[in-house]
PDB file of C-alpha atoms in Angstrom:
ATOM      1  CA  GLU Q   5       0.506-151.621  95.782  1.00  0.00           C
ATOM      2  CA  ALA Q   6       0.836-154.225  98.554  1.00  0.00           C
ATOM      3  CA  GLU Q   7      -0.164-151.643 101.151  1.00  0.00           C
ATOM      4  CA  LYS Q   8      -3.194-150.624  99.090  1.00  0.00           C
ATOM      5  CA  LYS Q   9      -4.261-154.272  98.793  1.00  0.00           C
ATOM      6  CA  LEU Q  10      -3.791-154.818 102.532  1.00  0.00           C
ATOM      7  CA  LEU Q  11      -5.872-151.761 103.394  1.00  0.00           C
ATOM      8  CA  GLY Q  12      -8.623-152.915 101.048  1.00  0.00           C
ATOM      9  CA  GLU Q  13      -9.011-156.286 102.739  1.00  0.00           C
ATOM     10  CA  LYS Q  14     -11.047-157.125 105.801  1.00  0.00           C
ATOM     11  CA  ASN Q  15      -8.851-158.704 108.462  1.00  0.00           C
ATOM     12  CA  THR Q  16      -8.942-159.406 112.170  1.00  0.00           C
ATOM     13  CA  LEU Q  17      -6.128-156.959 112.986  1.00  0.00           C
ATOM     14  CA  PHE Q  18      -7.975-153.963 111.567  1.00  0.00           C
ATOM     15  CA  GLU Q  19     -11.248-155.099 113.141  1.00  0.00           C
ATOM     16  CA  SER Q  20      -9.459-155.323 116.495  1.00  0.00           C
ATOM     17  CA  ILE Q  21      -8.040-151.809 116.050  1.00  0.00           C
ATOM     18  CA  VAL Q  22     -11.482-150.369 115.353  1.00  0.00           C
ATOM     19  CA  ASN Q  23     -13.059-152.189 118.292  1.00  0.00           C
ATOM     20  CA  LYS Q  24     -10.399-150.932 120.692  1.00  0.00           C
ATOM     21  CA  LEU Q  25     -10.968-147.332 119.601  1.00  0.00           C
ATOM     22  CA  TYR Q  26     -14.649-147.660 120.429  1.00  0.00           C
ATOM     23  CA  ASP Q  27     -13.967-149.547 123.670  1.00  0.00           C
ATOM     24  CA  PHE Q  28     -11.521-146.873 124.853  1.00  0.00           C
ATOM     25  CA  PRO Q  29     -12.857-143.405 123.897  1.00  0.00           C
ATOM     26  CA  GLU Q  30      -9.751-141.713 125.295  1.00  0.00           C
ATOM     27  CA  LEU Q  31      -7.665-143.533 122.669  1.00  0.00           C
ATOM     28  CA  LYS Q  32      -9.981-142.291 119.954  1.00  0.00           C
ATOM     29  CA  ASP Q  33      -9.512-138.735 121.236  1.00  0.00           C
ATOM     30  CA  ILE Q  34      -5.710-139.056 121.164  1.00  0.00           C
ATOM     31  CA  VAL Q  35      -5.668-140.452 117.629  1.00  0.00           C
ATOM     32  CA  TYR Q  36      -8.136-137.844 116.348  1.00  0.00           C
ATOM     33  CA  SER Q  37      -6.160-134.949 117.841  1.00  0.00           C
ATOM     34  CA  ILE Q  38      -2.976-136.141 116.130  1.00  0.00           C
ATOM     35  CA  LEU Q  39      -4.542-136.847 112.745  1.00  0.00           C
ATOM     36  CA  PHE Q  40      -6.868-133.913 112.265  1.00  0.00           C
ATOM     37  CA  MET Q  41      -5.662-131.209 114.626  1.00  0.00           C
ATOM     38  CA  GLY Q  42      -1.940-131.772 114.211  1.00  0.00           C
ATOM     39  CA  LYS Q  43      -1.399-131.761 117.966  1.00  0.00           C
ATOM     40  CA  GLU Q  44       2.028-132.707 119.227  1.00  0.00           C
ATOM     41  CA  ASN Q  45       1.062-134.331 122.500  1.00  0.00           C
ATOM     42  CA  SER Q  46       3.958-134.933 124.867  1.00  0.00           C
ATOM     43  CA  TYR Q  47       4.769-138.575 125.492  1.00  0.00           C
ATOM     44  CA  ASN Q  48       4.207-139.539 129.125  1.00  0.00           C
ATOM     45  CA  VAL Q  49       4.388-143.241 129.910  1.00  0.00           C
ATOM     46  CA  LEU Q  50       2.623-142.615 133.246  1.00  0.00           C
ATOM     47  CA  ASP Q  51      -0.469-141.298 131.459  1.00  0.00           C
ATOM     48  CA  GLN Q  52      -2.966-144.162 131.442  1.00  0.00           C
ATOM     49  CA  ALA Q  53      -4.370-143.396 127.978  1.00  0.00           C
ATOM     50  CA  VAL Q  54      -0.880-143.098 126.493  1.00  0.00           C
ATOM     51  CA  GLY Q  55       0.198-146.347 128.126  1.00  0.00           C
ATOM     52  CA  THR Q  56      -2.877-148.148 126.820  1.00  0.00           C
ATOM     53  CA  ALA Q  57      -2.414-146.800 123.291  1.00  0.00           C
ATOM     54  CA  GLU Q  58       1.221-147.898 123.312  1.00  0.00           C
ATOM     55  CA  MET Q  59       0.319-151.324 124.693  1.00  0.00           C
ATOM     56  CA  PHE Q  60      -2.059-151.846 121.753  1.00  0.00           C
ATOM     57  CA  GLY Q  61       0.641-150.716 119.344  1.00  0.00           C
ATOM     58  CA  PHE Q  62      -1.272-147.632 118.164  1.00  0.00           C
ATOM     59  CA  ILE Q  63       1.397-145.064 119.004  1.00  0.00           C
ATOM     60  CA  LYS Q  64       5.113-144.667 119.536  1.00  0.00           C
ATOM     61  CA  ASN Q  65       7.412-142.230 121.274  1.00  0.00           C
ATOM     62  CA  MET Q  66       9.070-140.034 118.660  1.00  0.00           C
ATOM     63  CA  ASN Q  67      11.522-137.638 120.282  1.00  0.00           C
ATOM     64  CA  GLY Q  68       9.243-137.129 123.271  1.00  0.00           C
ATOM     65  CA  VAL Q  69       6.106-136.621 121.174  1.00  0.00           C
ATOM     66  CA  ILE Q  70       3.280-139.099 120.570  1.00  0.00           C
ATOM     67  CA  ALA Q  71       3.121-140.336 116.967  1.00  0.00           C
ATOM     68  CA  ILE Q  72       0.998-142.949 115.211  1.00  0.00           C
ATOM     69  CA  ALA Q  73       2.962-146.205 115.159  1.00  0.00           C
ATOM     70  CA  ASN Q  74       3.125-146.689 111.381  1.00  0.00           C
ATOM     71  CA  ARG Q  75       1.671-145.516 108.086  1.00  0.00           C
ATOM     72  CA  VAL Q  76      -0.689-148.479 107.695  1.00  0.00           C
ATOM     73  CA  PHE Q  77      -2.303-147.838 111.083  1.00  0.00           C
ATOM     74  CA  GLU Q  78      -2.444-144.119 110.285  1.00  0.00           C
ATOM     75  CA  THR Q  79      -4.342-144.800 107.060  1.00  0.00           C
ATOM     76  CA  VAL Q  80      -6.686-147.235 108.813  1.00  0.00           C
ATOM     77  CA  PHE Q  81      -7.502-144.547 111.383  1.00  0.00           C
ATOM     78  CA  TYR Q  82      -8.061-141.910 108.701  1.00  0.00           C
ATOM     79  CA  ASN Q  83     -10.336-144.203 106.716  1.00  0.00           C
ATOM     80  CA  LEU Q  84     -12.313-145.039 109.842  1.00  0.00           C
ATOM     81  CA  PHE Q  85     -12.959-141.404 110.712  1.00  0.00           C
ATOM     82  CA  LEU Q  86     -13.544-140.212 107.159  1.00  0.00           C
ATOM     83  CA  THR Q  87     -16.032-142.922 106.218  1.00  0.00           C
ATOM     84  CA  SER Q  88     -18.300-142.525 109.226  1.00  0.00           C
ATOM     85  CA  MET Q  89     -21.912-141.861 108.298  1.00  0.00           C
ATOM     86  CA  GLU Q  90     -21.657-138.471 110.002  1.00  0.00           C
ATOM     87  CA  ASN Q  91     -18.819-137.418 107.706  1.00  0.00           C
ATOM     88  CA  GLN Q  92     -20.416-138.889 104.597  1.00  0.00           C
ATOM     89  CA  ASN Q  93     -23.453-136.734 105.298  1.00  0.00           C
ATOM     90  CA  THR Q  94     -21.432-133.504 105.289  1.00  0.00           C
ATOM     91  CA  ASP Q  95     -22.004-131.049 102.455  1.00  0.00           C
ATOM     92  CA  ILE Q  96     -18.341-131.130 101.396  1.00  0.00           C
ATOM     93  CA  TYR Q  97     -18.378-134.927 100.999  1.00  0.00           C
ATOM     94  CA  LYS Q  98     -21.594-134.782  98.985  1.00  0.00           C
ATOM     95  CA  ALA Q  99     -20.056-132.086  96.775  1.00  0.00           C
ATOM     96  CA  ALA Q 100     -17.097-134.382  96.033  1.00  0.00           C
ATOM     97  CA  VAL Q 101     -19.404-137.236  95.069  1.00  0.00           C
ATOM     98  CA  ARG Q 102     -21.189-134.908  92.642  1.00  0.00           C
ATOM     99  CA  ASP Q 103     -17.932-133.510  91.233  1.00  0.00           C
ATOM    100  CA  LYS Q 104     -15.748-136.621  91.052  1.00  0.00           C
ATOM    101  CA  ASN Q 105     -16.268-137.575  87.396  1.00  0.00           C
ATOM    102  CA  GLN Q 106     -14.678-134.348  86.121  1.00  0.00           C
ATOM    103  CA  PHE Q 107     -11.247-134.798  87.709  1.00  0.00           C
ATOM    104  CA  VAL Q 108      -9.814-137.728  85.735  1.00  0.00           C
ATOM    105  CA  TYR Q 109      -8.848-137.428  82.070  1.00  0.00           C
ATOM    106  CA  ALA Q 110      -7.008-140.165  80.155  1.00  0.00           C
ATOM    107  CA  GLY Q 111      -6.155-141.853  83.447  1.00  0.00           C
ATOM    108  CA  HIS Q 112      -4.564-138.747  84.987  1.00  0.00           C
ATOM    109  CA  LEU Q 113      -5.840-136.993  88.100  1.00  0.00           C
ATOM    110  CA  ASN Q 114      -6.250-133.225  87.692  1.00  0.00           C
ATOM    111  CA  MET Q 115      -5.156-132.123  91.158  1.00  0.00           C
ATOM    112  CA  ASP Q 116      -5.172-128.431  90.233  1.00  0.00           C
ATOM    113  CA  LEU Q 117      -8.873-128.663  89.413  1.00  0.00           C
ATOM    114  CA  ILE Q 118      -9.561-130.608  92.619  1.00  0.00           C
ATOM    115  CA  LEU Q 119      -7.933-127.837  94.662  1.00  0.00           C
ATOM    116  CA  GLU Q 120      -9.835-125.136  92.790  1.00  0.00           C
ATOM    117  CA  LYS Q 121     -13.160-126.878  93.341  1.00  0.00           C
ATOM    118  CA  PHE Q 122     -12.382-127.621  96.982  1.00  0.00           C
ATOM    119  CA  VAL Q 123     -11.549-123.983  97.730  1.00  0.00           C
ATOM    120  CA  LEU Q 124     -14.741-122.912  95.973  1.00  0.00           C
ATOM    121  CA  HIS Q 125     -16.913-125.302  97.984  1.00  0.00           C
ATOM    122  CA  PHE Q 126     -15.077-124.669 101.255  1.00  0.00           C
ATOM    123  CA  ASP Q 127     -15.480-120.895 100.997  1.00  0.00           C
ATOM    124  CA  GLU Q 128     -19.118-121.263 100.049  1.00  0.00           C
ATOM    125  CA  LEU Q 129     -19.929-123.693 102.862  1.00  0.00           C
ATOM    126  CA  TYR Q 130     -17.596-122.605 105.662  1.00  0.00           C
ATOM    127  CA  GLY Q 131     -16.202-119.202 104.699  1.00  0.00           C
ATOM    128  CA  ASP Q 132     -18.019-117.411 107.501  1.00  0.00           C
ATOM    129  CA  ARG Q 133     -16.636-119.710 110.206  1.00  0.00           C
ATOM    130  CA  PRO Q 134     -13.980-118.394 112.625  1.00  0.00           C
ATOM    131  CA  GLU Q 135     -10.283-118.733 111.776  1.00  0.00           C
ATOM    132  CA  ARG Q 136      -9.759-121.417 114.410  1.00  0.00           C
ATOM    133  CA  PHE Q 137     -12.299-123.635 112.668  1.00  0.00           C
ATOM    134  CA  LYS Q 138     -10.458-123.325 109.366  1.00  0.00           C
ATOM    135  CA  GLU Q 139      -7.131-124.184 110.965  1.00  0.00           C
ATOM    136  CA  GLU Q 140      -8.332-127.225 112.891  1.00  0.00           C
ATOM    137  CA  ASP Q 141     -10.882-128.624 110.430  1.00  0.00           C
ATOM    138  CA  GLY Q 142      -9.454-127.569 107.070  1.00  0.00           C
ATOM    139  CA  ARG Q 143      -7.422-130.750 106.694  1.00  0.00           C
ATOM    140  CA  ARG Q 144     -10.355-132.957 107.608  1.00  0.00           C
ATOM    141  CA  TYR Q 145     -12.630-131.281 105.093  1.00  0.00           C
ATOM    142  CA  PHE Q 146     -10.013-131.508 102.344  1.00  0.00           C
ATOM    143  CA  LEU Q 147      -9.638-135.237 102.972  1.00  0.00           C
ATOM    144  CA  LEU Q 148     -13.408-135.628 103.027  1.00  0.00           C
ATOM    145  CA  TYR Q 149     -13.475-133.987  99.610  1.00  0.00           C
ATOM    146  CA  LEU Q 150     -10.506-135.955  98.257  1.00  0.00           C
ATOM    147  CA  ARG Q 151     -11.410-139.450  99.402  1.00  0.00           C
ATOM    148  CA  PRO Q 152     -14.475-140.192  97.221  1.00  0.00           C
ATOM    149  CA  ILE Q 153     -12.591-138.809  94.211  1.00  0.00           C
ATOM    150  CA  ILE Q 154      -9.612-141.179  94.457  1.00  0.00           C
ATOM    151  CA  ASN Q 155     -11.329-144.017  96.342  1.00  0.00           C
ATOM    152  CA  GLY Q 156     -10.637-147.427  94.841  1.00  0.00           C
ATOM    153  CA  THR Q 157      -7.927-146.157  92.481  1.00  0.00           C
ATOM    154  CA  GLY Q 158      -5.616-143.834  94.388  1.00  0.00           C
ATOM    155  CA  ASN Q 159      -4.223-143.601  97.884  1.00  0.00           C
ATOM    156  CA  TYR Q 160      -2.983-140.856 100.188  1.00  0.00           C
ATOM    157  CA  TYR Q 161      -0.539-140.497 103.045  1.00  0.00           C
ATOM    158  CA  ILE Q 162      -0.899-137.847 105.699  1.00  0.00           C
ATOM    159  CA  GLU Q 163       1.900-135.771 107.185  1.00  0.00           C
ATOM    160  CA  SER Q 164       4.444-138.151 105.719  1.00  0.00           C
ATOM    161  CA  ARG Q 165       7.820-137.991 107.417  1.00  0.00           C
ATOM    162  CA  THR Q 166      10.823-138.136 105.132  1.00  0.00           C
ATOM    163  CA  ARG Q 167      14.022-139.774 106.256  1.00  0.00           C
ATOM    164  CA  ASN Q 168      15.407-136.453 107.373  1.00  0.00           C
ATOM    165  CA  MET Q 169      12.251-135.909 109.484  1.00  0.00           C
ATOM    166  CA  GLU Q 170      10.768-133.128 107.355  1.00  0.00           C
ATOM    167  CA  ARG Q 171       6.998-133.040 107.188  1.00  0.00           C
ATOM    168  CA  THR Q 172       4.345-132.364 104.603  1.00  0.00           C
ATOM    169  CA  ASP Q 173       0.592-132.541 104.756  1.00  0.00           C
ATOM    170  CA  VAL Q 174      -0.766-134.827 102.056  1.00  0.00           C
ATOM    171  CA  ILE Q 175       0.921-137.035  99.474  1.00  0.00           C
ATOM    172  CA  VAL Q 176      -1.445-138.517  96.881  1.00  0.00           C
ATOM    173  CA  ASP Q 177      -0.576-141.551  94.752  1.00  0.00           C
ATOM    174  CA  TYR Q 178      -2.778-142.060  91.707  1.00  0.00           C
ATOM    175  CA  ARG Q 179      -1.969-144.625  89.009  1.00  0.00           C
ATOM    176  CA  GLY Q 180       1.759-144.280  89.573  1.00  0.00           C
ATOM    177  CA  GLU Q 181       1.751-140.478  89.762  1.00  0.00           C
ATOM    178  CA  GLN Q 182       2.626-138.804  93.065  1.00  0.00           C
ATOM    179  CA  MET Q 183       1.427-135.349  94.086  1.00  0.00           C
ATOM    180  CA  VAL Q 184       2.360-133.312  97.158  1.00  0.00           C
ATOM    181  CA  ILE Q 185      -0.253-130.977  98.652  1.00  0.00           C
ATOM    182  CA  GLU Q 186       0.479-128.599 101.511  1.00  0.00           C
ATOM    183  CA  LEU Q 187      -2.484-127.367 103.508  1.00  0.00           C
ATOM    184  CA  LYS Q 188      -1.565-124.106 105.203  1.00  0.00           C
ATOM    185  CA  ILE Q 189      -3.371-121.115 106.649  1.00  0.00           C
ATOM    186  CA  TRP Q 190      -2.305-117.871 104.947  1.00  0.00           C
ATOM    187  CA  ARG Q 191      -0.122-115.870 107.371  1.00  0.00           C
ATOM    188  CA  GLY Q 192       1.459-113.338 105.046  1.00  0.00           C
ATOM    189  CA  ASN Q 193       4.107-113.310 102.328  1.00  0.00           C
ATOM    190  CA  ALA Q 194       7.111-114.109 104.536  1.00  0.00           C
ATOM    191  CA  TYR Q 195       5.433-117.205 105.949  1.00  0.00           C
ATOM    192  CA  HIS Q 196       4.315-118.187 102.437  1.00  0.00           C
ATOM    193  CA  GLU Q 197       7.855-117.877 101.063  1.00  0.00           C
ATOM    194  CA  ARG Q 198       9.192-120.123 103.831  1.00  0.00           C
ATOM    195  CA  GLY Q 199       6.502-122.630 102.912  1.00  0.00           C
ATOM    196  CA  GLU Q 200       7.546-122.506  99.254  1.00  0.00           C
ATOM    197  CA  ARG Q 201      11.158-123.230 100.186  1.00  0.00           C
ATOM    198  CA  GLN Q 202      10.000-126.117 102.363  1.00  0.00           C
ATOM    199  CA  LEU Q 203       7.888-127.488  99.512  1.00  0.00           C
ATOM    200  CA  ILE Q 204      10.880-127.337  97.142  1.00  0.00           C
ATOM    201  CA  ASP Q 205      12.840-129.431  99.652  1.00  0.00           C
ATOM    202  CA  TYR Q 206       9.992-131.961  99.746  1.00  0.00           C
ATOM    203  CA  LEU Q 207       9.893-132.180  95.959  1.00  0.00           C
ATOM    204  CA  ASP Q 208      13.659-132.676  95.823  1.00  0.00           C
ATOM    205  CA  HIS Q 209      13.415-135.443  98.400  1.00  0.00           C
ATOM    206  CA  TYR Q 210      10.685-137.270  96.467  1.00  0.00           C
ATOM    207  CA  HIS Q 211      12.404-136.580  93.103  1.00  0.00           C
ATOM    208  CA  LEU Q 212       9.269-134.857  91.787  1.00  0.00           C
TER     209      LEU Q 212
END
């Protein structure tokens, strides 16, 4: 709750973060590639962009890979990218705005229905795009769809790392309920079964 309140307030730290991203486009590229493309960029202190990002406190060295410094900064970056006018003008965002009133009943978020509607819209709007597009932009479009639905009431965390360093894609908190959503490209039954086992481990960790 404290984190949600902090993220909802205007403060000089967040304004400074945003300004630095626009002042240093290479930093914006690094952050975007981590958040939306899932790139594991190698940490190299001699790289000027990496050094600058670390100096500003945006990133950290996690086992030789660049990672966003903390969850608050990560959410600030996501909100910045997802609320740009360019993204708000996308068809998937507009679809979410039209759909959003049907997903909450008696204070509970119907995540199954959200996923069904998202898949329907995504296939309709982007189904003819190449596979690489779906892999790299699928997460971004899901978040674009999700954000106006939970905005102001719920919150989300991206690629949360558990204490034993396992990873998931999206964890949604809505009025005290927590939901785990994995965004994966279909690669056959064997890959899917491994993903199911991984998801069970996540659920056990979060006691869901």
